Structure formats: structure tokens, C-alpha cells
XYZ file of C-alpha atoms in Angstrom:
595
model
C 12.351 -17.742 -8.715
C 10.603 -17.464 -12.440
C 6.978 -17.446 -12.590
C 5.863 -18.787 -15.908
C 2.790 -16.821 -16.094
C 4.840 -13.513 -16.426
C 5.145 -11.177 -19.310
C 6.791 -7.819 -20.088
C 4.931 -6.089 -23.125
C 8.150 -3.955 -24.728
C 7.371 -0.673 -26.233
C 5.843 -1.069 -29.764
C 8.075 0.215 -32.259
C 6.760 3.311 -34.177
C 6.950 2.181 -38.327
C 5.056 5.184 -39.225
C 6.954 7.897 -41.637
C 6.127 10.600 -38.766
C 8.307 10.423 -35.839
C 5.860 12.263 -34.004
C 3.706 9.384 -33.727
C 5.843 7.486 -31.039
C 3.068 8.919 -28.499
C 0.898 6.637 -30.226
C 2.656 3.399 -30.012
C 3.677 4.421 -26.247
C -0.025 4.645 -25.604
C -0.936 1.428 -27.443
C 1.626 -0.249 -25.547
C 0.657 1.011 -22.226
C -3.259 0.183 -22.876
C -2.000 -3.488 -23.494
C 0.099 -3.269 -20.051
C -3.237 -2.208 -18.269
C -5.593 -4.666 -19.907
C -3.046 -7.350 -19.285
C -2.390 -6.263 -15.573
C -6.109 -6.674 -14.634
C -5.701 -10.359 -15.334
C -5.152 -11.899 -11.468
C -2.982 -14.541 -11.821
C -0.864 -13.322 -14.776
C 2.239 -11.160 -13.346
C 2.255 -8.148 -15.923
C 5.649 -6.329 -15.759
C 5.058 -2.259 -15.263
C 5.530 0.267 -17.533
C 8.588 1.651 -16.028
C 10.588 -1.323 -16.237
C 9.050 -2.052 -20.149
C 9.630 1.331 -21.167
C 13.440 1.021 -19.830
C 14.463 -1.206 -22.948
C 12.780 1.360 -25.434
C 15.283 1.918 -28.320
C 17.528 -0.269 -26.798
C 19.163 -3.120 -28.867
C 19.160 -5.687 -25.741
C 18.746 -9.517 -26.597
C 15.047 -10.626 -25.519
C 16.822 -13.375 -23.153
C 18.595 -10.619 -21.379
C 15.619 -8.565 -21.402
C 13.516 -11.591 -19.781
C 16.157 -12.064 -17.344
C 16.390 -8.628 -16.034
C 12.541 -8.384 -15.764
C 12.252 -11.956 -14.514
C 9.693 -12.923 -16.862
C 8.828 -16.054 -18.852
C 7.148 -14.234 -21.898
C 7.772 -11.134 -23.748
C 5.662 -9.068 -26.381
C 7.029 -7.094 -28.968
C 5.244 -5.071 -32.058
C 5.016 -2.460 -34.173
C 2.665 0.412 -35.283
C 2.139 2.037 -38.505
C -0.468 4.925 -38.324
C -1.068 6.641 -41.573
C -4.379 9.151 -41.856
C -7.263 7.020 -40.598
C -5.715 3.745 -41.156
C -3.559 1.567 -38.259
C -1.704 -1.403 -38.698
C -0.528 -3.382 -35.788
C 1.821 -6.241 -35.541
C 2.609 -8.258 -32.306
C 4.465 -11.604 -31.310
C 4.803 -13.641 -28.191
C 8.124 -14.762 -27.722
C 9.023 -17.482 -24.951
C 12.268 -16.288 -23.206
C 14.201 -19.161 -22.301
C 14.612 -20.785 -25.709
C 14.158 -17.435 -27.685
C 11.158 -19.091 -29.254
C 8.753 -16.994 -31.209
C 5.263 -18.985 -30.554
C 2.513 -16.435 -31.849
C 2.272 -13.349 -34.060
C -0.577 -11.801 -35.592
C -1.132 -8.650 -37.858
C -4.292 -6.176 -37.502
C -5.157 -3.924 -40.299
C -8.090 -1.611 -38.704
C -9.584 2.253 -39.149
C -8.408 4.290 -36.013
C -11.943 4.814 -34.801
C -11.893 1.155 -33.893
C -8.563 1.585 -31.864
C -10.418 0.376 -28.733
C -11.778 -2.908 -30.004
C -8.322 -3.927 -31.602
C -6.502 -3.112 -28.128
C -9.485 -5.354 -26.491
C -8.577 -7.934 -29.487
C -4.859 -8.062 -28.949
C -5.260 -8.026 -25.286
C -7.378 -11.085 -25.176
C -5.482 -12.682 -27.727
C -2.095 -12.727 -25.828
C -3.933 -13.776 -22.688
C -5.368 -16.645 -24.674
C -2.085 -17.692 -25.878
C -0.138 -17.315 -22.606
C -2.794 -19.095 -20.861
C -2.685 -21.931 -23.310
C 0.902 -22.259 -23.147
C 2.047 -21.551 -19.494
C -0.987 -22.678 -17.267
C -4.061 -21.316 -15.882
C -5.744 -17.918 -15.011
C -9.056 -16.567 -15.687
C -9.938 -14.298 -18.438
C -12.554 -11.664 -18.576
C -14.653 -11.619 -21.991
C -13.516 -7.995 -22.465
C -10.390 -6.393 -20.929
C -10.482 -2.913 -23.191
C -13.564 -0.563 -22.818
C -14.175 2.277 -25.439
C -12.993 5.146 -23.438
C -14.696 8.065 -25.720
C -16.433 8.369 -28.850
C -13.880 11.236 -29.939
C -11.023 9.614 -31.199
C -9.040 13.163 -31.360
C -9.721 13.251 -27.782
C -8.001 10.263 -27.065
C -4.925 11.049 -29.295
C -4.687 14.300 -27.304
C -4.649 12.341 -24.070
C -2.074 10.041 -25.480
C 0.226 13.307 -26.344
C -0.434 14.248 -22.742
C 0.477 11.212 -21.352
C 3.772 11.178 -23.364
C 4.831 14.408 -21.953
C 3.949 13.706 -18.836
C 5.985 10.575 -18.491
C 8.958 12.884 -19.153
C 8.685 14.281 -15.587
C 9.987 17.897 -16.261
C 8.417 21.233 -15.641
C 8.598 22.151 -19.476
C 6.753 18.573 -20.597
C 4.546 18.571 -17.458
C 3.140 22.160 -18.793
C 2.579 20.519 -22.372
C 0.772 17.496 -20.863
C -1.641 19.971 -18.757
C -2.127 21.497 -22.233
C -3.126 18.313 -24.091
C -4.941 16.955 -21.457
C -7.041 20.105 -21.257
C -7.604 20.558 -24.797
C -8.960 16.256 -24.683
C -11.583 17.487 -22.023
C -12.551 20.553 -24.272
C -13.760 17.756 -27.039
C -14.935 15.594 -24.214
C -15.465 16.672 -20.754
C -16.342 12.869 -19.991
C -12.988 11.592 -20.810
C -12.211 9.492 -17.423
C -8.588 9.137 -18.328
C -7.978 13.091 -19.217
C -9.788 14.082 -15.845
C -7.147 11.705 -14.341
C -4.367 13.163 -16.368
C -5.231 16.716 -15.168
C -5.221 15.280 -11.643
C -1.624 13.613 -11.774
C -0.190 16.637 -13.150
C -1.963 18.740 -10.643
C -0.345 16.331 -7.620
C 2.909 16.107 -9.332
C 3.824 19.951 -9.557
C 2.486 20.167 -5.668
C 4.867 17.169 -4.826
C 7.632 18.980 -6.745
C 6.733 22.403 -5.363
C 6.344 24.098 -8.563
C 2.402 25.142 -7.329
C 1.080 25.862 -3.869
C 0.417 22.796 -2.069
C -3.249 23.260 -0.555
C -4.957 24.848 -3.654
C -3.179 22.505 -6.042
C -4.051 19.145 -4.123
C -7.389 20.592 -4.385
C -7.282 20.905 -8.001
C -6.062 17.297 -8.032
C -8.684 15.973 -5.485
C -11.365 17.402 -7.936
C -10.075 15.795 -11.359
C -9.521 12.763 -9.704
C -12.807 12.393 -8.095
C -14.568 13.323 -11.037
C -12.523 10.602 -13.170
C -13.444 7.841 -10.830
C -17.193 9.185 -10.718
C -16.865 8.325 -15.154
C -15.042 5.017 -14.192
C -15.019 3.486 -11.325
C -12.695 0.858 -12.621
C -9.508 3.249 -12.888
C -6.853 1.940 -10.388
C -4.687 4.842 -10.929
C -7.714 7.329 -9.701
C -7.940 4.871 -6.807
C -4.204 5.069 -5.912
C -4.437 8.796 -6.363
C -7.100 9.021 -3.966
C -5.151 7.048 -1.456
C -1.759 9.270 -2.049
C -4.080 12.116 -1.358
C -5.813 10.509 1.708
C -2.474 9.443 3.149
C -0.177 12.358 2.405
C -2.346 15.350 2.402
C -5.363 14.276 4.786
C -3.604 12.011 6.831
C -6.632 9.759 6.698
C -4.939 6.054 6.738
C -8.324 3.974 6.965
C -9.463 5.658 3.585
C -5.771 5.215 2.228
C -6.136 1.488 2.681
C -9.778 1.306 1.128
C -8.537 3.006 -1.987
C -5.045 0.946 -2.303
C -7.300 -2.285 -1.459
C -9.906 -1.346 -4.648
C -6.745 0.111 -6.899
C -5.319 -4.061 -6.141
C -9.145 -5.372 -6.688
C -9.178 -3.717 -10.475
C -5.395 -4.396 -11.184
C -3.925 -6.794 -9.287
C -0.305 -6.039 -10.694
C -0.485 -2.125 -9.831
C 2.992 -2.218 -8.257
C 2.622 1.456 -6.489
C -0.456 0.255 -4.453
C 1.843 -2.288 -2.886
C 4.665 0.065 -2.227
C 2.412 2.282 -0.640
C 1.016 -0.435 1.456
C 5.073 -1.027 2.221
C 5.051 2.703 3.590
C 1.920 2.158 5.662
C 3.559 -1.257 7.087
C 6.710 0.449 7.830
C 4.835 3.464 9.985
C 3.263 0.890 11.831
C 6.593 -0.859 12.619
C 5.499 -4.298 10.613
C 8.400 -4.429 8.877
C 8.105 -8.151 7.774
C 4.890 -7.091 6.125
C 6.543 -3.514 4.646
C 9.346 -5.544 3.151
C 6.869 -8.408 1.483
C 4.955 -5.854 -0.289
C 8.031 -3.960 -1.464
C 9.477 -7.256 -2.868
C 6.130 -7.757 -4.789
C 6.782 -4.030 -6.127
C 10.048 -4.685 -7.164
C 9.040 -7.902 -9.171
C 6.413 -6.138 -10.803
C 8.618 -3.311 -11.588
C 12.344 -4.324 -11.303
C 13.471 -1.395 -12.803
C 11.693 1.595 -11.001
C 13.862 4.073 -8.761
C 11.232 4.866 -6.823
C 10.802 1.184 -5.650
C 14.156 0.866 -4.624
C 13.812 4.197 -3.016
C 10.986 2.597 -0.847
C 13.180 -0.622 0.022
C 16.067 1.993 1.035
C 13.552 3.962 2.921
C 12.260 0.849 4.914
C 15.721 -0.219 6.030
C 16.702 3.084 7.143
C 13.616 3.055 9.393
C 14.728 -0.352 10.257
C 18.145 1.292 11.193
C 19.858 -1.587 8.576
C 21.811 1.133 7.307
C 24.011 -1.077 4.874
C 21.033 -2.553 3.407
C 19.550 0.663 3.009
C 22.770 2.276 1.329
C 22.580 -0.883 -1.009
C 19.112 -0.021 -2.002
C 19.405 3.500 -2.383
C 22.603 3.288 -4.648
C 20.247 1.148 -6.987
C 17.798 3.561 -7.172
C 20.281 6.400 -7.905
C 21.890 4.438 -10.522
C 18.234 4.409 -12.441
C 17.854 7.872 -11.476
C 20.761 9.998 -10.168
C 18.979 13.174 -9.089
C 16.245 10.834 -7.048
C 15.874 13.924 -4.260
C 14.591 11.629 -1.670
C 17.081 8.891 -2.046
C 20.093 11.309 -1.796
C 18.570 12.798 1.360
C 18.362 9.633 3.160
C 21.333 7.918 1.865
C 22.726 11.367 3.871
C 20.928 10.546 6.986
C 22.395 6.611 6.975
C 25.719 8.451 6.971
C 24.876 10.511 9.702
C 23.602 7.588 11.575
C 26.697 5.759 10.877
C 28.768 8.727 12.262
C 30.354 9.476 9.086
C 29.532 13.030 9.250
C 32.177 14.172 7.064
C 31.166 12.339 4.018
C 27.668 14.415 4.522
C 29.396 17.460 4.836
C 31.879 17.153 1.678
C 28.732 16.037 -0.323
C 26.568 18.860 0.145
C 29.306 21.457 -0.275
C 30.399 19.694 -3.509
C 28.413 20.718 -6.958
C 25.167 18.972 -6.252
C 22.594 18.071 -8.888
C 19.855 20.548 -9.619
C 17.294 18.543 -8.000
C 18.686 19.545 -4.411
C 17.387 22.722 -3.340
C 18.931 25.057 -0.992
C 16.826 24.104 1.787
C 17.725 20.315 1.498
C 21.493 21.728 1.185
C 21.474 24.046 4.482
C 19.367 21.772 6.378
C 21.733 18.488 5.571
C 24.922 20.620 6.599
C 22.866 22.322 9.796
C 21.935 18.814 11.206
C 25.610 17.338 10.293
C 27.263 20.622 12.157
C 24.815 20.420 15.087
C 25.978 16.464 15.522
C 29.310 17.527 15.184
C 28.704 20.437 18.177
C 29.770 23.086 15.784
C 27.549 25.892 17.271
C 29.019 28.573 14.850
C 28.414 26.826 11.441
C 25.124 25.420 13.263
C 23.485 28.868 13.860
C 25.072 29.924 10.278
C 22.906 27.345 8.612
C 19.758 27.969 10.976
C 19.633 31.402 9.898
C 19.643 30.397 5.812
C 16.950 28.033 6.889
C 14.871 30.503 8.251
C 15.102 32.428 5.498
C 13.958 29.389 3.445
C 10.670 29.192 5.702
C 9.770 32.012 3.416
C 9.939 30.738 0.340
C 7.627 27.882 -1.361
C 10.521 25.141 0.135
C 9.234 26.209 3.768
C 7.763 22.664 4.694
C 11.114 21.017 3.655
C 13.115 24.128 5.899
C 11.008 23.248 8.618
C 11.467 19.594 8.489
C 15.158 19.857 8.957
C 14.842 22.988 11.733
C 12.690 20.427 13.911
C 15.860 17.591 13.551
C 18.468 20.725 14.618
C 16.359 21.618 17.312
C 16.227 18.068 18.858
C 19.875 17.303 17.997
C 20.994 20.800 19.805
C 18.880 19.734 22.588
C 16.095 21.971 22.468
C 13.254 19.624 22.833
C 11.016 21.752 24.455
C 10.715 23.914 21.429
C 10.949 21.200 18.907
C 7.802 19.964 20.131
C 6.060 22.966 21.091
C 6.886 23.896 16.973
C 5.632 20.286 16.167
C 2.277 20.602 18.354
C 1.834 24.102 16.298
C 1.857 22.725 12.665
C 0.609 19.056 13.492
C -3.030 20.172 12.770
C -1.750 21.382 9.197
C -0.793 17.722 8.135
C 2.618 18.743 6.708
C 3.552 15.891 4.296
C 7.174 15.422 5.183
C 6.354 14.994 8.696
C 4.910 11.116 7.868
C 8.282 10.481 7.033
C 9.780 11.804 10.076
C 8.111 10.173 12.825
C 9.648 7.098 12.598
C 13.202 8.521 12.008
C 16.453 7.077 13.308
C 17.621 10.480 13.747
C 14.775 11.042 16.445
C 15.627 8.037 18.675
C 16.548 10.203 21.655
C 12.921 11.462 21.887
C 10.950 8.728 20.540
C 10.083 7.695 24.433
C 9.567 11.073 25.589
C 5.806 11.428 26.569
C 5.004 14.128 24.895
C 6.673 13.032 21.541
C 4.479 9.801 22.026
C 1.558 11.639 22.583
C 1.635 13.643 19.227
C 2.828 10.607 16.958
C -0.065 8.562 18.813
C -2.262 11.052 17.933
C -1.609 10.840 14.006
C -1.376 7.086 13.866
C -4.543 6.202 16.052
C -6.394 5.107 13.476
C -4.075 2.971 11.331
C -4.354 0.092 13.933
C -7.830 -0.658 12.867
C -6.946 -0.936 9.164
C -6.895 -4.622 7.350
C -5.576 -5.340 3.729
C -8.191 -6.552 1.805
C -7.336 -10.455 0.630
C -9.734 -12.569 -1.773
C -9.899 -16.085 -1.873
C -10.193 -17.796 -5.157
C -13.026 -20.550 -5.520
C -12.815 -23.615 -7.609
C -14.680 -22.804 -10.961
C -16.349 -26.439 -11.109
C -17.700 -28.647 -8.450
C -16.442 -32.214 -7.989
C -19.274 -33.543 -10.091
C -18.827 -31.174 -13.050
C -15.110 -32.004 -12.899
C -15.661 -35.652 -13.149
C -18.399 -35.108 -16.158
C -16.467 -32.586 -18.223
C -12.727 -34.956 -17.564
C -14.604 -37.851 -19.127
C -15.645 -35.293 -21.749
C -12.817 -34.301 -22.590
C -10.925 -37.860 -22.646
C -13.677 -38.650 -25.180
C -13.129 -35.662 -27.217
C -9.429 -36.434 -27.800
C -9.468 -40.277 -27.921
C -12.505 -41.302 -29.895
C -13.245 -37.351 -31.799
C -9.425 -36.824 -32.531
C -9.740 -33.030 -31.800
C -6.048 -32.665 -31.457
C -5.754 -33.112 -35.115
C -7.249 -29.830 -36.129
C -4.330 -27.597 -36.313
C -6.283 -24.605 -35.682
C -7.485 -26.167 -32.362
C -7.483 -23.300 -29.343
C -8.537 -23.624 -25.668
C -11.763 -21.261 -26.757
C -12.782 -23.750 -29.807
C -12.378 -26.879 -27.728
C -14.223 -25.463 -24.793
C -17.211 -24.674 -27.603
C -17.120 -28.184 -28.433
C -17.559 -29.390 -24.844
C -20.278 -26.373 -24.148
C -18.103 -25.057 -21.618
C -16.873 -21.724 -20.505
C -12.696 -21.210 -21.342
C -11.955 -20.245 -18.105
C -13.373 -23.761 -16.660
C -11.741 -25.734 -19.260
C -8.249 -24.109 -18.579
C -9.109 -24.534 -14.997
C -9.847 -28.414 -15.622
C -6.805 -29.103 -17.589
C -4.579 -27.356 -15.086
C -5.885 -29.361 -11.959
C -7.039 -32.454 -12.979
C -4.537 -33.121 -15.619
C -1.271 -30.873 -14.503
C -0.908 -29.707 -17.780
C -1.333 -26.713 -19.568
C -3.670 -26.618 -22.764
C -0.442 -26.924 -25.221
C 1.074 -29.922 -23.311
C -2.154 -31.592 -23.253
C -3.261 -31.192 -26.737
C 0.507 -31.897 -28.004
C 0.840 -34.991 -25.693
C -2.048 -36.599 -27.867
C -0.035 -35.270 -31.161
C 3.007 -36.685 -30.083
C 1.449 -40.035 -29.232
C -0.106 -39.995 -32.707
C 3.044 -39.009 -34.470
C 4.919 -42.284 -32.796
C 2.284 -44.430 -33.724
C 1.602 -43.265 -37.626
C 5.774 -43.135 -37.754
C 5.849 -47.088 -37.288
C 3.168 -47.433 -39.904
C 4.778 -49.001 -43.411
C 2.155 -47.235 -45.454
C 3.649 -43.761 -44.331
C 7.240 -44.552 -45.394
C 6.541 -42.501 -48.042
C 6.078 -39.142 -45.772
C 8.798 -36.784 -44.566
C 9.195 -36.335 -40.983
C 7.579 -32.905 -40.955
C 4.422 -34.474 -42.896
C 4.069 -36.942 -40.316
C 4.220 -34.098 -37.758
C 1.520 -32.033 -39.844
C -0.423 -35.491 -40.063
C -0.559 -35.433 -36.399
C -1.956 -32.193 -35.744
C 1.115 -29.891 -35.693
C 1.148 -27.001 -37.519
C 4.463 -25.700 -36.563
C 8.040 -27.562 -37.435
C 9.572 -25.617 -34.096
C 6.401 -26.357 -31.989
C 6.527 -30.253 -33.248
C 10.425 -30.409 -32.124
C 10.149 -28.434 -28.800
C 7.398 -30.306 -27.625
C 8.254 -34.197 -29.071
C 11.954 -33.594 -27.486
C 9.828 -32.608 -24.183
C 7.947 -35.441 -24.079
C 10.295 -38.216 -25.125
C 13.828 -36.812 -24.107
C 14.737 -37.199 -27.655
C 14.483 -35.613 -31.202
C 12.180 -37.134 -33.604
C 14.929 -38.663 -35.757
C 16.641 -40.017 -32.529
C 13.339 -41.704 -31.776
C 13.117 -42.999 -35.371
C 16.261 -44.591 -35.161
C 15.676 -46.041 -31.725
C 12.288 -47.447 -32.490
C 13.972 -48.945 -35.703
């Protein structure tokens, strides 16, 4: 079901003569996404899905349908020396209706102020046209006094998003240079933290010392700016995967969502958490929220596929994993879990055929030997099992040791060597190997899940999770009953006696100033007391005025659009749209019918 209070910010086009300014356009887009995402009640599509359409010629209606949003914002940036021109326009998806546009010409050093202006204006226009949500007085704060440091940070982000070793190293260099200019720039500190976490996760750097570096930089970023949702999420990831501290994990996830209610990775992480507790209904509920916010993200579909795999719904798992692999054909974990589904479905030959074929570069030898070793173990092919076990033992001496041990444990279980497997697991459990958290609920371990020794080990790992509760906030009414009645009367008086709606430039903020009320309260009042959004409320009076003055013989010489302007409308398209919405007829049909 389409949420009217939903928006996707498409990548702003680079109108500069220098193509290298793409990094700045991407950075501006991301800052606007982050600013709007802080608004509770407004659904904002995540960066991954919005950027899927970069440099693609796709109709707005198709984009809106794919992202399941009611509104699209698109724009452009022209950067020249120390000046910047930004244009932005809002498009109502269903009718491909451009209902607002604006242009800003500013100095580059004022970039944070213009980001705030753009974000606030976009939020105001969406609220006026689609319904109520609260907006803070400021959405974007100044990150640094050094514009060069900010530009270097944006370049770091630009390369980080490419997710390959060469660009990751470039991102590190840019973040480091930014910190040389401003060591207190929170976002650049977080940039280095995400670099180290990514390099450790991909196995390009030693895990222990690299995670320590990631932890150092993410904690510094959070100390400098406690309102960085990414930093809270970074600490949640470290707490979960590296420290196995599930209570701290949920605390950080709650904080990330408190700062940014649209932060899809936090919902995805909650889904993993509930899955580990076998609370599958909550897990699927959270993963669907994540998909709603980031519908073209390979990672969220992997998470959905993984949850269905743990639930032993293998067809649903493969369906989600296939979507993941369509979006990212080299997603290693999706390939592994899909193969595990085949194993559980007794489609062993599919696994053997796949891992003996030409494989994507992301599939390392530890994964290949491990999957083939498990497959031949299940088939009771002792000779080939021993062959792959020998190969896995050589992998244990490399940087892929953890993944090799992960597969070795499964082979021991399926070859009936439970005692040896449990002894090994007991010996390494205190080192908190990352991949083991994904293994404990694995259907490939169904034969030992009720074994007292195995249960003792898993209970020790997950003992702290059951006391953890997800934080939910209750929304309060913005006006008391007495205030609501008082301001409703003032509002009606403003319309019927002062005819404020005749001002074509009337906005929610300017009307709120007339009533001496906060715009958030006025928006709430119109929505709850009159069951309309601001535009519907104001344009109702304008339509009624048009109907009245169009019947007056004194106005016979005035054109149709002239009468619309006299009624307070400032756009022919808006007039026609709202008139038909109110009356079910076009203005011309109405006049003919009336006469």
C-alpha cells in the first residue's frame, strides 16, 4: 500500500563542466536524504535504492512504483570555483505533476545552510500537500568550518560506495586528508571507522587489530556528534558481531532509530536479532520495514532470504536470495545460503555442479572447498570428503581461517563426529568468531540442536538477549482539547473573515504566524480536526470562492484562469487538479453545468 508521506531523493545531476564534481552532487543528495530521514512520520527511501537510478533514463512514474513512494525530488548542481547553483523540484508521482521548484545561488562556504534550506523547504511542501508530520526548526547542522575538509570527506564517501579494494584505499586517503585539516570532523572519523570495518569484514586486513581501529574512530565520531545514526549503527555492529554483547547492540540500534527513524540497516539488524531468538514474526516484520525503506538493496533481500532459511522455508529463502543476486550477482553470503538451501532440499548435485563451475571472484577457495566438503560428506563419499578436509586445513593457516573453520565444524557434525566438533567449538567460543553467530540456528545443525552439550554452548552465547527490549516512542497530541477548539475557531475566522487564502503565496508557516501558533501544531490541527492536509484545506476555500465569483455577471469579462487567480490560485495546473478533486468536474464542465 502506498504511503502518501513518502519520498525518494534521486541523485542530483552534475551540470558543471568538470565531470569530477560528481562526488559533490552525490554528497549533496546524500545529505538531503539524511536530513529528511530524521523526520519521524515521513518515509524516506535509503541511498542505495535512490542511487540505483543514477544516470538512468527511467520515467518518474516507474521510479515511484519501484520505490513505492508518492513523491520524487530531482535536481541539479552547478559548481564553479567558489559559487554553487542548486535547483530542485518536487514531483507528485501518480500524475507526474511538478508542484514545486526552487533555485539557490550561494557561496560554497554556505553549503550547510543551503542544505538546511533545501531540506526544510522540501519537508514543508510535502507536509502541506500530503499530510502532517512534525518538522524540527533545523535539519542540517554545520559539520566543519573547513570547506576543504568537507570536500575531501565527500570524495572519500564517493569512493567508499564503490566497495572494491582499490576505491576503499582511496576513500581512506581522502578521509585521512580531511582529518589532517580538521581532526574534529565527526563524519570523517566515522568514514575511517567504516573503512576499517569493511576491510576486516571482507578479509583484506587482520580482524582483531582492524576492528580495534574501527572502534576507536567510531567512538571518537560519536563523542564529537552523538546524533550520527551511522555511528550508533557502527557500534551496534561491533557489539554484535565482534563482542557478542547483545544488550549493547540493541541499545545502539534504538539510538540510531531515535536519531533517524528511516535508518534501514537498523531495522535489518533488528531482524537478524529476532531471528537469532527464533522470534520469526518480529524478524519478518522488521525486514519488511527495511525493504520498504530500501527496496532495491541487495543486503536487505539477503537478510530476508537468511531469515526464511533459518525458518526452514527454503523456497521463500531462494526467492529472496535470487532477488539479492539479481541486484548483486557476486554477493558471497547469498550464494552460500542458497547452496545451503539446496543441501537441505537434498539437491546435493546442484551444489557440487555449481562449485565445480567457473565461480565469481568473490567466492574464495575456503568457501569452495567447504561447500564441496559438506556436499560430499552428506553423500557419504569418504574419499572426496577427506580430500576437501585436507584442503580446508591448509586454508585454516590463511586469512580465511574463520570461514574454513566454519565449514569444518559442519563437516564434523555431518560425518558423525559430534564430540570432536563440540570440543572444537568449546575451544574457540571465547574468541567470539563472527561467523559462528550465523551458524547456531542453521538447519544443517538440526541433528544436534537438542544435544545437551550443544544447547549449553548456545545458551551461554545468547543468555543476555532475552532481557533486551526494543524501544518504542508514543506520540502525544500537540494541543490540548481547549487549545484545539480555540485555534480551530481562529483558523476558521482567518479563512472566512480575513480571507487569508486569497494570498497566492500563503504557506503553512505564514498562516501559523498569523495565528501565533507553531507550524507543527497548525499542521496537526488541520490534519486531526478537519481531516485534510494544508493544501486541501486552503484550496477548498479557493474553489468555493471561484464557484461564487464565476456566477457573478460583473466578472463575465474575466477569463477562467483569471478567476482562478482572483480566488487565490497561482497555478493553472494546481487549480484544475484541486477543482476536479473537489467537484468531480473540470472548471469548464462546472460552469456549463451551472448555467
